[in-house]
Coordinates of C-alpha atoms in Angstrom, one line a residue:
M1 CA -31.2 144.1 224.5
N2 CA -30.2 140.5 224.4
I3 CA -26.8 139.9 222.7
V4 CA -25.9 136.4 221.8
V5 CA -22.3 135.6 220.8
N6 CA -21.8 132.3 219.1
G7 CA -18.6 130.8 217.7
R8 CA -18.1 128.4 214.8
N9 CA -14.7 126.6 214.7
V10 CA -13.6 129.1 217.4
D11 CA -13.7 129.2 221.2
V12 CA -15.3 132.5 222.2
T13 CA -13.1 133.9 225.0
P14 CA -14.5 136.2 227.7
A15 CA -12.5 139.1 226.2
L16 CA -13.7 138.4 222.7
R17 CA -17.3 138.2 224.0
K18 CA -17.0 141.4 225.9
Y19 CA -15.5 143.2 222.9
A20 CA -18.4 142.1 220.6
E21 CA -21.0 143.0 223.2
E22 CA -19.5 146.5 223.6
K23 CA -19.4 147.1 219.8
I24 CA -22.9 145.8 219.2
G25 CA -24.4 147.3 222.4
K26 CA -23.8 150.8 221.2
F27 CA -26.6 150.4 218.6
E28 CA -29.1 150.4 221.4
R29 CA -28.6 154.2 221.7
Y30 CA -29.6 154.7 218.0
L31 CA -32.4 152.2 217.6
S32 CA -35.3 151.8 220.0
N33 CA -36.7 148.4 221.0
I34 CA -33.8 146.2 219.9
T35 CA -35.0 142.8 221.0
E36 CA -32.0 140.7 220.0
A37 CA -28.6 140.9 218.4
V38 CA -26.9 137.6 217.3
V39 CA -23.2 137.8 216.7
T40 CA -21.6 134.7 215.0
L41 CA -17.8 134.5 214.9
S42 CA -16.1 131.9 212.7
I43 CA -12.7 131.0 211.4
Q44 CA -12.1 129.2 208.1
K45 CA -8.4 128.9 207.2
Y46 CA -7.1 132.5 207.2
M47 CA -10.6 134.1 207.0
H48 CA -11.9 135.4 210.3
K49 CA -15.6 136.3 209.9
A50 CA -18.0 138.2 212.2
E51 CA -21.7 138.1 211.3
V52 CA -24.3 140.2 213.1
L53 CA -28.1 140.1 212.9
I54 CA -30.0 142.8 214.8
K55 CA -33.8 142.6 215.3
A56 CA -35.6 145.9 216.2
N57 CA -39.2 147.0 215.7
G58 CA -39.8 144.4 213.0
I59 CA -36.6 145.5 211.2
L60 CA -33.7 143.2 210.5
L61 CA -30.2 144.6 210.1
Q62 CA -27.6 142.2 208.9
A63 CA -23.9 142.6 208.1
E64 CA -20.7 140.6 208.0
G65 CA -17.1 141.5 208.1
V66 CA -14.2 139.3 206.9
T67 CA -10.6 140.1 207.8
E68 CA -7.5 138.3 209.0
E69 CA -8.3 138.9 212.7
L70 CA -11.5 138.5 214.7
Y71 CA -11.3 141.9 216.5
S72 CA -10.9 143.8 213.2
S73 CA -13.8 141.7 211.7
I74 CA -16.0 142.9 214.6
D75 CA -14.9 146.5 213.9
E76 CA -15.7 146.1 210.2
V77 CA -19.1 144.7 210.8
S78 CA -19.8 147.4 213.4
D79 CA -18.9 150.1 210.8
K80 CA -21.2 148.5 208.2
L81 CA -24.1 148.3 210.7
D82 CA -23.4 151.9 211.6
K83 CA -23.9 152.9 208.0
Q84 CA -27.1 150.9 207.8
V85 CA -28.5 152.5 210.9
K86 CA -27.7 156.0 209.6
K87 CA -29.4 155.2 206.3
L88 CA -32.5 153.8 208.2
K89 CA -32.7 156.9 210.4
E90 CA -32.6 159.2 207.4
K91 CA -35.3 157.1 205.6
L92 CA -37.5 157.4 208.7
K93 CA -36.9 161.1 209.1
D94 CA -37.7 161.7 205.4
R95 CA -40.8 159.6 205.7
R96 CA -42.0 161.6 208.7
R97 CA -41.3 164.9 206.9
A98 CA -43.3 163.7 203.8
E99 CA -46.2 162.6 206.1
N100 CA -46.2 166.0 207.8
V101 CA -46.2 167.9 204.4
G102 CA -49.0 165.6 203.2
R103 CA -51.0 166.3 206.3
V104 CA -50.6 170.1 205.9
E105 CA -51.6 169.9 202.2
A106 CA -54.5 167.6 203.0
S107 CA -55.8 169.8 205.9
S108 CA -55.6 173.0 203.8
A109 CA -57.4 171.2 200.9
A110 CA -60.0 169.8 203.2
A111 CA -60.5 173.3 204.7
A112 CA -61.0 174.8 201.3
V113 CA -63.5 172.1 200.4
Q114 CA -65.3 172.5 203.7
A115 CA -65.5 176.3 203.3
A116 CA -67.0 175.9 199.7
T117 CA -69.7 173.3 200.7
P118 CA -72.3 173.3 203.4
P119 CA -71.3 171.0 206.3
E120 CA -72.7 167.5 206.0
T121 CA -71.8 164.8 208.4
G122 CA -71.6 161.1 207.8
V123 CA -71.2 161.4 204.1
I124 CA -68.6 159.3 202.2
I125 CA -66.4 161.8 200.4
E126 CA -63.8 159.4 199.1
R127 CA -63.8 155.7 198.1
R128 CA -60.7 153.5 197.5
Q129 CA -60.4 149.9 196.4
F130 CA -57.6 147.6 197.4
A131 CA -56.6 144.3 195.9
T132 CA -56.0 142.0 198.9
K133 CA -53.4 139.3 198.8
P134 CA -53.5 136.3 201.1
M135 CA -50.6 136.5 203.6
A136 CA -49.7 136.1 207.3
P137 CA -50.0 139.1 209.5
D138 CA -46.2 139.1 209.9
E139 CA -45.7 139.4 206.2
A140 CA -48.3 142.2 206.1
A141 CA -46.3 144.1 208.8
L142 CA -43.2 143.8 206.6
E143 CA -45.1 145.0 203.6
L144 CA -46.5 148.0 205.5
D145 CA -43.1 148.8 207.0
G146 CA -41.6 149.5 203.5
A147 CA -44.7 151.4 202.4
E148 CA -45.6 155.1 202.6
R149 CA -49.1 154.4 203.9
S150 CA -50.2 154.1 207.5
F151 CA -52.3 151.0 207.0
F152 CA -52.4 147.9 204.8
V153 CA -55.4 145.8 203.8
F154 CA -54.8 142.1 203.3
T155 CA -56.5 138.7 203.4
N156 CA -55.3 136.6 206.4
S157 CA -54.0 133.4 205.0
E158 CA -54.7 131.6 208.3
S159 CA -58.4 132.6 208.7
G160 CA -59.3 133.7 205.2
D161 CA -60.8 137.0 206.5
V162 CA -60.0 140.5 205.4
N163 CA -57.7 142.2 208.0
V164 CA -56.2 145.6 208.3
I165 CA -52.8 146.2 209.8
Y166 CA -51.8 149.8 210.8
K167 CA -48.9 151.7 212.2
R168 CA -49.3 153.0 215.7
G169 CA -47.8 156.2 217.1
D170 CA -45.3 154.2 219.2
G171 CA -43.7 152.6 216.2
N172 CA -45.5 149.2 216.6
F173 CA -48.3 147.8 214.6
G174 CA -52.0 147.2 215.3
L175 CA -54.1 144.5 213.7
I176 CA -57.9 144.7 213.0
E177 CA -59.6 141.3 212.6
P178 CA -63.3 140.7 212.1
V179 CA -65.2 138.8 214.8
H180 CA -67.9 136.3 213.5
K181 CA -70.8 135.9 215.9

């Protein structure tokens, strides 16, 4: 993880930098694939502010703490981020549980349908229609990240083609683009 500590109207001492890196570095244990954490420390009159932006797996976590001392501001922002990480972990855990329950229900329903009908292969048994919106693949990834589905169909605003973005098992995203020959 790359931790960047910046200062606005304040000189960032080595001790202050080390303290901020230790406090923010602990989130690497809880979130996988943290690419970058930006810590911005600033002083305006009597307000000492610490702002943190963490980028991980296409997720942005942001918090700020304002107190009368920089070290306590860093503590405050760390506590706020801790709450956000716990909430995110619970959300992901609930989503995984819901997907597993849906798979069990779908597989039992599919087994019942399969037992009732003679086996036919290559037959379309379900058809869905999606309204596609023009957007960039990054926007589609953000849209999919907040959704319950495992894929998202959209019109690529750069190429004008219909694309599909999907969630991979490793937590990243895959993009399906048509090739014109």
